[in-house]
Amino acid sequence: MPYEVTATRKRPQSFEQLAGQEFVAATLEKSLETGRIAHAYLFSGPRGCGKTSTARILAKALNCEKGPTPEPCGTCDSCKSIQAGSAFDVIEIDGASNTSVENVRQIKDEVLFPPNSSRYKIYIIDEVHMLSTSAFNALLKTIEEPPPYVIFMFATTEQHKVPATIKSRCQQFTFRLVASDLMVELLAAAAADLGVTAEPEALLWIARESGGSVRDAYTLFDQVVSFAEGNITAALLREKLGLVGQDRMNALFGQFVAGDTAGALASLDEILSGGVSPEQFVADMVEYCRAILLVKNGITRESLLGAPLSSFDLGITEALSGERIERVLSMFLGAYRNLKESIDPRYELDLAVAKASHINSYIPPSDLVRAVGTLKRYLEKGAAGGATAQPQARPSALPVVQAAAPGTAAQAKAAPAPATAAVPASLVDSSKLPELKKALVADIRKSNVLLATTLDKSHSWRLKDDVLAISVQTPMECDLLKRFLGIVAELLALRLGSPKKVEVRLAGEMQTDGGLGPGESPFEAPGAGAGLAQASRLPPAFNERPRADVPGQGALAAREAPARAAPAREPPVSLHEKEAIGLVERLFKGSLVGYTQPAASQTVGQAEPGAATKKAPLIEAPSPTVEDDEALE
């Protein structure tokens, strides 16, 4: 009798033998009992979980001579032929190799003929997601309204690639991965059938390596049986398959805990020299870290740990905190990601092992949070205890006042200044205004640099009675100071010991207020005299700029304002300017004067209508005034 692989020998032949798919089996059995048989089924899930086997079992249940029944007999000719794969009315098609429209057209032609000897004509299409879009479209109508004797069964590992129009016409069943506990039982039964003894730890390793796929587990089991010589042990697996093993993992982690970097690197070299690949070493290290992290959190189930609890060194879980174990796990996960892009994978392993051997020097974030909290409480207690021991402030010192944030002056509550912090009355005179300005600017600069800079650049300060008048050069500076006037007034009251009113004006407005009254102290910023001297030489309209300068309003007022004040003294005329004036006078007193017939094609400027008797120059001058015209004539 030829050798038969375990995956084929142990293929389930009934719904009861389906491993880990209880929901699918129960639903199909119930539909067979009640006669609610669909015309199309879609089985999806990971590889090796029983999708094609379920389709064959369902085909046997439908075409069994005693059926349709949820329990096919397995002895009739129909069941035997389906089990052997030779049934004429059960057609299995590989979707990966029959993807064209022509293959689907062949199916459409065949469904017109009734089954030969069975109850139903069943089409099982494996890997149906490999069909082309045109093939799916050609199959739509046939799936939606097939003949009553035709049933379609589709199997796929990638359900998302199946068009929604196909899925909506099928009953869908999702298959799941098989748990490790159940997989170990299946492997133990397979070993018993072959008369092979196997350690539970070895079978658990095979189950975990299969990833929940029964077919993969049986395939790996056959490979192990071929060299095990009737006895499968964990030590044999480590030796033959190049695994690190629990013993060497325990020793390596013991060196991590002891901080033995040299010993850890030597152990790594020994493991790699024994035939373990870098990828396998990192994978085993990650698995071990995960297992001891589970043990640290009180999880001891063998199926989750991947090995018996007795195989772990519990002293490691006691010596390392959960956060340090997580740190080691993160190190080796990062090393696995870097293996493919590294110059040499060995360098990545050396670096990861060297870092892990200093794991006891790692400070977890929770410890940092606790340390910072303890330090904060200590400082708060120290500040509270030392508040009464502060020395008394000197009366002549100016206190530092914390300015409120911009826009919150109304809500801010300044701490009451001590009695010794008030500025003496002598500070009100003109000699103390610069010192007061400097102190206010320093206070405001702590919270609003722009406001402090504008206040520092102010033109002059005048203190009269309880009003401090601050003059600035530009309307923008004036608007800025008015916006934060509450902050300036509050800090001024703290400095002087009594509330003061603060007014902000432009420099020109300050000049028109007249002379100083009694009790008024003037203070001008350095260099202000030069600015005033220059401003006095400008036309009067520029000194009478309105306070609320709407865009364009100031320039319009300057142009329309007549000579309401005495004209400013003009600067001396240079030689070149005299020559230019003489040329202009000769131009207007020459032949062009009195020109009364301007032609549109010859003139540059046009005379005004109704102004023929008025002398109009050919070249239009830049808006001369009446006085200028008389002087030129």
XYZ file of C-alpha atoms in Angstrom:
633
model
C 0.000 0.000 0.000
C 1.537 3.354 -0.989
C 2.422 5.920 1.698
C -0.286 8.464 2.387
C 0.526 11.810 3.986
C -1.156 12.623 7.250
C -3.072 15.597 5.813
C -4.791 13.305 3.297
C -5.159 10.381 5.665
C -6.737 12.550 8.377
C -8.993 14.594 6.042
C -12.428 14.865 7.718
C -15.195 12.808 6.088
C -18.157 14.120 8.096
C -19.301 17.302 9.783
C -18.414 15.829 13.173
C -14.765 15.488 12.160
C -14.397 19.170 11.212
C -11.918 20.569 13.734
C -12.578 24.022 15.155
C -15.456 24.880 12.773
C -18.431 24.097 14.982
C -20.557 26.995 13.740
C -20.142 26.077 10.078
C -20.883 22.408 10.718
C -23.958 23.121 12.849
C -25.419 25.555 10.298
C -24.981 23.193 7.362
C -26.377 20.243 9.300
C -29.457 22.245 10.254
C -30.048 23.384 6.677
C -29.845 19.771 5.473
C -32.306 18.624 8.125
C -34.852 21.289 7.210
C -34.291 21.079 3.459
C -33.194 24.737 3.201
C -30.503 24.114 0.606
C -28.995 27.153 -1.118
C -27.945 27.192 -4.749
C -24.504 28.767 -3.991
C -22.103 28.693 -1.028
C -18.955 30.739 -0.377
C -16.393 29.301 2.081
C -13.642 31.744 3.091
C -10.845 31.642 5.649
C -7.123 30.902 6.172
C -5.406 28.054 4.408
C -5.665 24.531 5.762
C -8.801 25.091 7.855
C -11.174 22.733 6.015
C -12.902 24.785 3.309
C -12.512 22.286 0.469
C -13.111 19.374 2.851
C -16.383 20.985 3.954
C -17.454 21.368 0.321
C -16.814 17.660 -0.288
C -18.685 16.661 2.865
C -21.634 18.832 1.801
C -21.552 17.255 -1.669
C -21.661 13.778 -0.112
C -24.548 14.817 2.148
C -26.525 16.137 -0.832
C -25.911 13.196 -3.188
C -25.931 10.374 -0.632
C -28.414 7.638 -1.500
C -29.950 8.142 1.961
C -29.973 11.911 1.649
C -30.000 14.724 1.611
C -28.838 14.031 5.131
C -26.504 15.733 7.621
C -24.813 12.360 8.178
C -23.751 10.789 4.859
C -23.337 7.040 5.073
C -19.969 6.900 3.346
C -20.716 3.416 2.030
C -22.913 4.028 -0.980
C -21.483 4.385 -4.470
C -22.076 8.138 -4.510
C -20.254 8.728 -1.203
C -17.355 6.491 -2.197
C -16.908 8.136 -5.581
C -16.978 11.625 -4.051
C -14.482 10.580 -1.382
C -12.202 9.141 -4.048
C -12.579 12.230 -6.245
C -14.026 10.305 -9.167
C -17.683 11.357 -9.022
C -18.933 12.335 -12.463
C -21.486 14.837 -11.140
C -19.152 16.585 -8.654
C -16.774 18.758 -10.655
C -13.813 20.353 -8.869
C -12.230 23.305 -10.685
C -9.026 25.118 -9.785
C -9.828 28.799 -10.077
C -6.151 29.744 -10.293
C -5.686 27.873 -13.588
C -9.147 28.423 -15.108
C -9.519 32.172 -14.989
C -10.734 33.082 -18.468
C -14.204 33.746 -19.815
C -13.950 30.640 -22.014
C -13.746 28.407 -18.942
C -16.848 30.042 -17.494
C -18.692 29.662 -20.800
C -17.931 25.948 -20.695
C -19.534 25.786 -17.249
C -22.582 27.673 -18.532
C -22.959 25.156 -21.339
C -22.580 22.156 -19.020
C -25.180 23.280 -16.481
C -27.849 22.883 -19.142
C -27.479 19.099 -18.879
C -28.904 17.362 -15.790
C -26.723 15.154 -13.563
C -25.835 11.715 -14.842
C -26.521 9.506 -11.825
C -26.702 11.806 -8.791
C -29.319 14.044 -7.263
C -27.388 17.302 -7.792
C -24.741 18.504 -10.195
C -22.207 20.244 -7.953
C -19.405 22.600 -9.009
C -16.611 23.163 -6.438
C -14.379 26.086 -7.518
C -11.286 26.429 -5.333
C -9.428 29.773 -5.063
C -12.332 31.490 -6.769
C -10.827 34.931 -6.163
C -8.325 34.180 -8.950
C -11.015 34.408 -11.640
C -10.843 37.446 -13.882
C -13.398 40.234 -13.721
C -14.852 39.185 -17.056
C -15.189 35.608 -15.831
C -17.036 36.775 -12.717
C -19.383 38.887 -14.832
C -20.079 35.963 -17.125
C -20.909 33.788 -14.113
C -23.323 36.222 -12.442
C -26.532 35.239 -14.191
C -25.845 31.527 -13.869
C -25.214 31.821 -10.124
C -28.294 33.958 -9.588
C -30.736 31.655 -11.402
C -29.152 28.225 -11.912
C -31.139 25.130 -12.836
C -32.722 23.450 -9.797
C -30.289 20.551 -9.961
C -27.079 22.716 -9.957
C -25.260 23.880 -6.798
C -22.123 26.039 -6.731
C -19.556 25.891 -3.903
C -16.736 28.449 -3.868
C -13.650 28.376 -1.636
C -11.212 31.268 -1.195
C -8.508 32.472 1.156
C -8.994 36.120 0.113
C -12.637 36.990 0.443
C -12.034 40.704 -0.167
C -11.036 39.929 -3.764
C -14.377 38.335 -4.563
C -16.767 40.881 -6.153
C -19.685 41.996 -4.042
C -22.079 40.902 -6.777
C -20.866 37.314 -6.342
C -20.923 37.394 -2.540
C -24.463 38.752 -2.472
C -25.677 35.681 -4.400
C -24.045 33.153 -2.029
C -24.431 31.959 1.531
C -21.142 32.933 3.167
C -19.299 30.915 5.816
C -16.086 32.136 7.454
C -13.609 29.537 8.718
C -11.305 30.180 11.679
C -7.818 29.124 12.716
C -7.653 26.119 15.006
C -6.595 26.677 18.619
C -3.317 25.220 19.883
C -4.995 22.943 22.438
C -7.147 21.294 19.784
C -4.199 21.094 17.411
C -2.146 19.198 19.996
C -4.983 16.699 20.352
C -5.120 16.170 16.585
C -1.345 15.674 16.423
C -1.407 13.259 19.344
C -4.097 11.213 17.572
C -2.038 11.196 14.375
C 1.047 10.060 16.313
C -0.954 7.296 17.974
C -2.162 6.062 14.588
C 1.461 5.756 13.457
C 2.652 4.228 16.731
C 4.966 7.188 17.453
C 5.536 8.601 20.948
C 5.719 12.375 21.253
C 6.391 14.760 24.126
C 3.632 17.326 24.761
C 6.186 20.123 24.521
C 7.247 18.962 21.058
C 3.654 18.683 19.840
C 2.907 22.132 21.265
C 5.838 23.566 19.347
C 4.524 21.997 16.112
C 1.048 23.380 16.811
C 2.399 26.888 17.387
C 4.586 26.757 14.290
C 1.600 25.786 12.147
C -0.139 29.063 12.967
C -3.545 27.421 13.392
C -3.535 25.615 10.034
C -4.314 21.914 10.386
C -2.756 21.024 7.041
C 0.478 22.880 7.928
C 0.588 21.097 11.283
C 0.208 17.690 9.659
C 2.887 18.532 7.078
C 5.387 19.590 9.768
C 4.445 16.523 11.806
C 5.316 14.242 8.871
C 8.679 15.995 8.540
C 9.489 15.482 12.215
C 8.375 11.851 12.160
C 10.752 11.128 9.294
C 13.849 11.764 11.479
C 12.457 11.121 14.967
C 12.762 7.329 14.750
C 9.552 6.755 16.666
C 10.192 9.255 19.500
C 9.547 12.978 19.096
C 11.235 15.094 21.803
C 11.761 18.832 22.260
C 15.540 18.376 22.382
C 15.452 16.566 19.060
C 13.452 19.401 17.501
C 15.953 22.008 18.737
C 18.840 20.014 17.352
C 17.400 19.128 13.963
C 15.424 22.301 13.222
C 17.915 24.871 14.557
C 15.932 26.195 17.518
C 17.316 28.072 20.507
C 15.457 26.102 23.152
C 14.188 26.966 26.612
C 17.414 26.045 28.429
C 19.593 28.404 26.430
C 16.960 31.121 26.631
C 16.876 30.855 30.412
C 20.675 31.063 30.563
C 20.777 34.074 28.227
C 18.167 35.976 30.210
C 20.012 35.140 33.408
C 23.024 36.942 31.928
C 20.782 39.900 31.079
C 19.644 40.119 34.687
C 23.231 39.843 35.980
C 24.452 42.529 33.559
C 27.015 40.142 32.058
C 27.478 41.685 28.609
C 30.519 39.579 27.719
C 28.785 36.345 28.719
C 25.622 37.285 26.792
C 27.593 37.993 23.613
C 29.472 34.701 24.021
C 26.163 32.834 24.401
C 24.862 34.520 21.264
C 27.926 33.403 19.330
C 27.488 29.840 20.563
C 23.819 29.786 19.542
C 24.479 31.139 16.052
C 27.443 28.797 15.591
C 25.134 25.866 16.355
C 23.145 26.528 13.174
C 20.443 28.893 14.413
C 19.701 31.615 11.881
C 19.514 35.258 13.027
C 15.835 35.399 12.098
C 15.072 32.263 14.106
C 17.025 33.568 17.105
C 15.084 36.834 17.153
C 11.785 34.982 16.679
C 12.546 32.647 19.601
C 13.702 35.583 21.729
C 10.479 37.486 21.048
C 8.433 34.402 21.862
C 10.335 33.885 25.117
C 9.910 37.550 26.133
C 6.203 37.320 25.447
C 5.923 34.142 27.512
C 7.703 35.514 30.598
C 5.646 38.707 30.292
C 2.500 36.584 30.452
C 3.900 34.716 33.462
C 4.707 38.063 35.093
C 1.039 38.996 34.717
C -0.192 35.721 36.216
C -0.991 33.787 33.012
C 0.261 30.212 33.223
C -1.808 28.339 30.611
C 0.495 26.162 28.566
C -1.264 26.807 25.253
C -0.598 30.546 25.611
C 2.956 30.222 26.888
C 3.989 27.826 24.120
C 5.825 25.617 26.614
C 5.174 24.115 30.054
C 5.465 26.554 32.933
C 8.152 24.375 34.510
C 10.469 25.023 31.553
C 10.777 28.733 32.445
C 13.159 30.143 35.029
C 10.732 31.899 37.369
C 13.627 33.747 39.008
C 13.849 35.887 35.868
C 10.245 37.033 36.248
C 10.963 37.961 39.864
C 14.161 39.865 39.042
C 12.704 41.898 36.159
C 9.721 44.183 36.299
C 7.034 44.058 33.663
C 8.224 47.328 32.139
C 11.781 46.033 31.780
C 10.529 42.860 30.107
C 8.478 45.003 27.731
C 11.622 47.003 27.003
C 13.568 43.861 26.042
C 10.665 42.704 23.880
C 10.620 46.068 22.125
C 14.387 45.860 21.521
C 14.186 42.525 19.729
C 11.090 43.487 17.762
C 13.040 46.464 16.474
C 16.017 44.230 15.720
C 13.790 41.929 13.656
C 12.571 44.882 11.591
C 16.161 45.991 10.984
C 17.521 42.594 9.937
C 16.567 42.936 6.281
C 18.108 46.398 5.884
C 21.235 45.869 7.960
C 24.740 45.522 6.531
C 25.138 42.329 8.537
C 22.313 40.760 10.594
C 24.891 39.692 13.161
C 25.573 43.341 13.988
C 21.919 43.906 14.804
C 21.894 40.911 17.142
C 25.095 41.996 18.890
C 23.644 45.454 19.453
C 20.328 44.127 20.762
C 22.000 41.648 23.137
C 24.417 44.308 24.426
C 21.514 46.663 25.143
C 19.484 43.929 26.811
C 22.381 43.094 29.145
C 22.024 46.624 30.610
C 18.310 46.274 31.191
C 18.675 46.838 34.938
C 20.002 50.335 34.196
C 16.811 51.171 32.347
C 14.556 53.592 34.238
C 10.901 52.909 33.462
C 8.685 55.929 32.774
C 6.538 55.100 35.806
C 9.581 55.462 38.068
C 10.351 58.835 36.497
C 6.780 59.990 37.094
C 6.943 58.949 40.735
C 10.323 60.641 41.196
C 9.109 63.873 39.635
C 5.982 63.798 41.787
C 8.036 63.265 44.935
C 10.388 66.091 43.994
C 7.460 68.387 43.264
C 5.889 67.729 46.661
C 9.257 68.272 48.336
C 9.750 71.608 46.602
C 6.216 72.709 47.438
C 6.766 71.936 51.101
C 10.124 73.712 51.021
C 8.609 76.791 49.388
C 5.798 76.886 51.929
C 8.214 76.534 54.826
C 10.638 79.150 53.530
C 8.019 81.787 52.738
C 8.156 83.252 56.252
C 11.945 83.335 56.280
C 12.303 85.808 53.405
C 14.266 88.943 54.342
C 12.418 92.233 54.421
C 12.646 94.159 51.172
C 14.589 97.392 51.174
C 12.357 100.471 50.928
C 14.360 101.956 48.062
C 14.127 98.845 45.867
C 11.514 98.712 43.117
C 9.467 95.494 43.391
C 9.020 93.171 40.447
C 5.383 92.963 39.370
C 4.145 90.078 37.219
C 2.186 91.514 34.300
C -1.063 89.908 33.208
C -1.369 88.260 29.840
C -2.684 90.410 26.966
C -6.458 90.609 26.910
C -6.904 89.311 30.466
C -6.184 92.427 32.444
C -9.779 92.591 33.660
C -9.709 89.056 35.026
C -6.212 89.050 36.486
C -5.955 89.633 40.220
C -2.594 91.067 41.131
C -1.190 90.168 44.509
C -1.283 93.127 46.926
C 2.098 94.768 47.074
C 3.727 95.103 50.479
C 3.726 98.498 52.115
C 7.455 98.883 51.646
C 7.129 98.314 47.886
C 5.306 101.587 47.186
C 7.339 104.246 45.437
C 7.873 107.307 47.615
C 6.179 110.547 46.707
C 9.448 112.036 45.566
C 9.369 109.709 42.563
C 6.582 111.750 41.021
C 8.839 114.619 40.003
C 10.355 114.855 36.532
C 13.711 113.400 37.568
C 12.065 110.105 38.573
C 9.930 109.616 35.456
C 12.734 107.870 33.490
C 13.194 105.430 36.361
C 9.456 104.796 36.524
C 9.332 104.211 32.761
C 12.245 101.787 32.912
C 10.623 99.810 35.745
C 7.258 99.579 33.969
C 8.875 98.446 30.732
C 10.784 95.735 32.609
C 7.583 94.497 34.275
C 5.603 94.351 31.035
C 8.420 92.733 29.031
C 8.005 89.530 31.065
C 4.588 88.863 29.525
C 4.263 91.066 26.427
C 7.423 91.951 24.535
C 5.633 93.971 21.830
C 3.838 96.162 24.365
C 7.043 96.715 26.327
C 8.961 97.677 23.177
C 6.264 100.143 22.124
C 6.185 101.682 25.591
C 9.962 101.965 25.632
C 9.933 103.796 22.267
C 7.275 106.281 23.402
C 8.018 109.955 22.638
C 7.419 111.579 26.031
C 5.744 111.110 29.394
C 3.926 113.810 31.358
C 2.508 113.350 34.836
C -0.081 115.914 35.894
C -2.054 115.366 39.080
C -3.315 111.736 38.758
C -3.026 111.507 34.954
C -0.025 110.099 33.112
C 0.001 111.250 29.471
C 2.134 109.147 27.127
C 2.833 110.467 23.643
C 3.873 108.247 20.748
C 4.965 108.913 17.183
C 2.627 106.741 15.066
C -1.095 105.903 15.182
C -0.250 102.190 15.229
C 1.688 102.587 18.474
C -1.160 104.678 19.857
C -3.732 101.960 19.070
C -1.541 99.255 20.597
C -1.081 101.144 23.883
C -4.791 101.944 24.085
C -5.613 98.266 23.644
C -3.504 97.297 26.675
C -4.121 100.456 28.683
C -5.520 98.465 31.609
C -2.245 96.590 32.099
C -0.207 99.796 32.090
C -2.582 101.493 34.554
C -2.585 98.499 36.904
C 1.201 98.232 37.006
C 1.521 102.005 37.390
C -0.778 101.893 40.420
C 1.323 99.126 41.935
C 4.478 101.173 41.375
C 3.157 104.471 42.719
C 1.007 103.029 45.482
C -2.165 104.758 44.252
C -4.330 104.427 41.125
C -3.423 106.681 38.222
C -5.193 107.424 34.970
C -3.197 106.761 31.824
C -3.800 108.569 28.533
C -2.130 107.906 25.204
C -1.771 110.617 22.567
C 0.136 111.301 19.404
C 3.145 113.609 19.594
C 1.377 116.382 17.605
C -1.612 116.331 19.928
C 0.646 116.644 22.928
C 2.134 119.862 21.503
C -1.247 121.551 21.019
C -2.186 121.106 24.668
C -0.308 124.252 25.660
C 2.171 124.816 28.437
C 2.670 122.812 31.556
C 0.304 123.344 34.411
C 1.033 123.240 38.126
C 2.099 119.807 39.296
C 2.929 118.621 35.735
C 6.224 116.823 35.217
C 7.448 116.493 31.608
C 9.815 113.774 30.424
C 10.901 113.303 26.809
C 12.682 110.255 25.537
C 16.301 110.686 24.432
C 16.483 112.032 20.920
C 12.940 113.392 21.024
C 14.138 116.966 20.426
C 15.558 116.081 17.055
C 12.275 114.475 16.101
C 10.327 117.585 17.120
C 12.681 119.865 15.206
C 12.215 117.800 12.107
C 8.459 117.684 12.581
C 8.302 121.501 12.833
C 9.711 121.835 9.322
C 6.932 119.692 7.845
C 3.714 121.220 6.483
C 1.128 121.908 9.191
C -1.223 119.318 7.769
C 1.139 116.521 8.795
C 1.115 117.715 12.411
C -2.693 117.761 12.489
C -3.254 114.130 11.598
C -6.563 112.799 12.990
C -6.404 110.340 15.883
C -8.599 107.644 14.269
C -6.842 107.367 10.934
C -9.093 105.454 8.569
C -7.076 104.148 5.599
C -6.614 107.121 3.249
C -8.330 109.668 5.520
C -5.113 111.193 6.838
C -3.635 111.670 3.374
C -6.912 113.187 2.110
C -7.040 115.647 5.001
C -3.444 116.651 4.319
C -4.212 117.427 0.664
C -7.439 119.331 1.301
C -6.266 121.352 4.297
C -5.599 124.994 3.317
C -2.755 126.987 4.615
C -4.366 127.456 8.038
C -1.084 128.213 9.694
C 1.821 130.367 8.681
C 3.891 128.651 6.003
C 6.993 127.045 7.328
C 10.296 128.603 6.491
C 11.660 127.028 3.351
C 15.209 125.677 3.291
C 17.801 127.602 1.237
C 17.733 126.969 -2.506
C 20.785 125.372 -4.103
C 22.388 126.360 -7.409
C 20.854 123.490 -9.359
C 17.432 124.292 -8.013
C 17.818 127.952 -9.138
C 18.676 126.819 -12.636
C 15.644 124.547 -12.705
C 13.352 127.358 -11.536
C 14.726 129.664 -14.226
C 14.049 127.108 -16.920
C 10.456 126.726 -15.739
C 9.964 130.529 -15.726
C 11.287 130.853 -19.273
C 9.033 127.998 -20.339
C 5.891 129.706 -19.087
C 6.928 133.233 -20.191
C 7.942 132.213 -23.694
C 5.967 131.459 -26.768
C 3.803 128.948 -24.999
C 2.118 131.644 -22.897
C -1.238 132.706 -24.390
C -1.637 129.671 -26.601
C -5.431 129.494 -27.118
C -5.960 126.934 -29.962
C -4.741 123.556 -28.765
C -5.125 120.751 -31.295
C -6.062 117.294 -30.076
C -3.531 115.650 -32.371
C -0.690 117.978 -31.411
C -1.192 118.626 -27.697
C -0.363 116.413 -24.816
C -2.852 117.931 -22.343
C -6.436 119.076 -23.098
C -7.852 122.464 -22.155
C -10.893 122.520 -19.948
C -14.238 123.230 -21.647
C -15.310 126.860 -21.417
C -11.827 128.048 -20.555
C -10.793 129.424 -23.985
C -10.116 132.925 -22.665
C -7.906 131.528 -19.941
C -4.251 131.018 -20.635
C -3.758 127.271 -20.834
C -0.251 125.904 -21.158
C 0.385 123.186 -23.684
C 2.140 121.048 -21.102
C 0.061 120.510 -18.005
C 1.917 121.506 -14.841
C 1.660 119.465 -11.660
C -1.383 121.251 -10.114
C 0.091 124.721 -9.377
C -1.778 126.956 -6.951
C -3.103 130.448 -7.709
C -0.180 132.080 -5.950
C 2.259 130.076 -8.057
C 0.583 131.185 -11.312
C 0.797 134.849 -10.370
C 4.443 134.531 -9.369
C 5.389 132.899 -12.648
C 3.594 135.495 -14.768
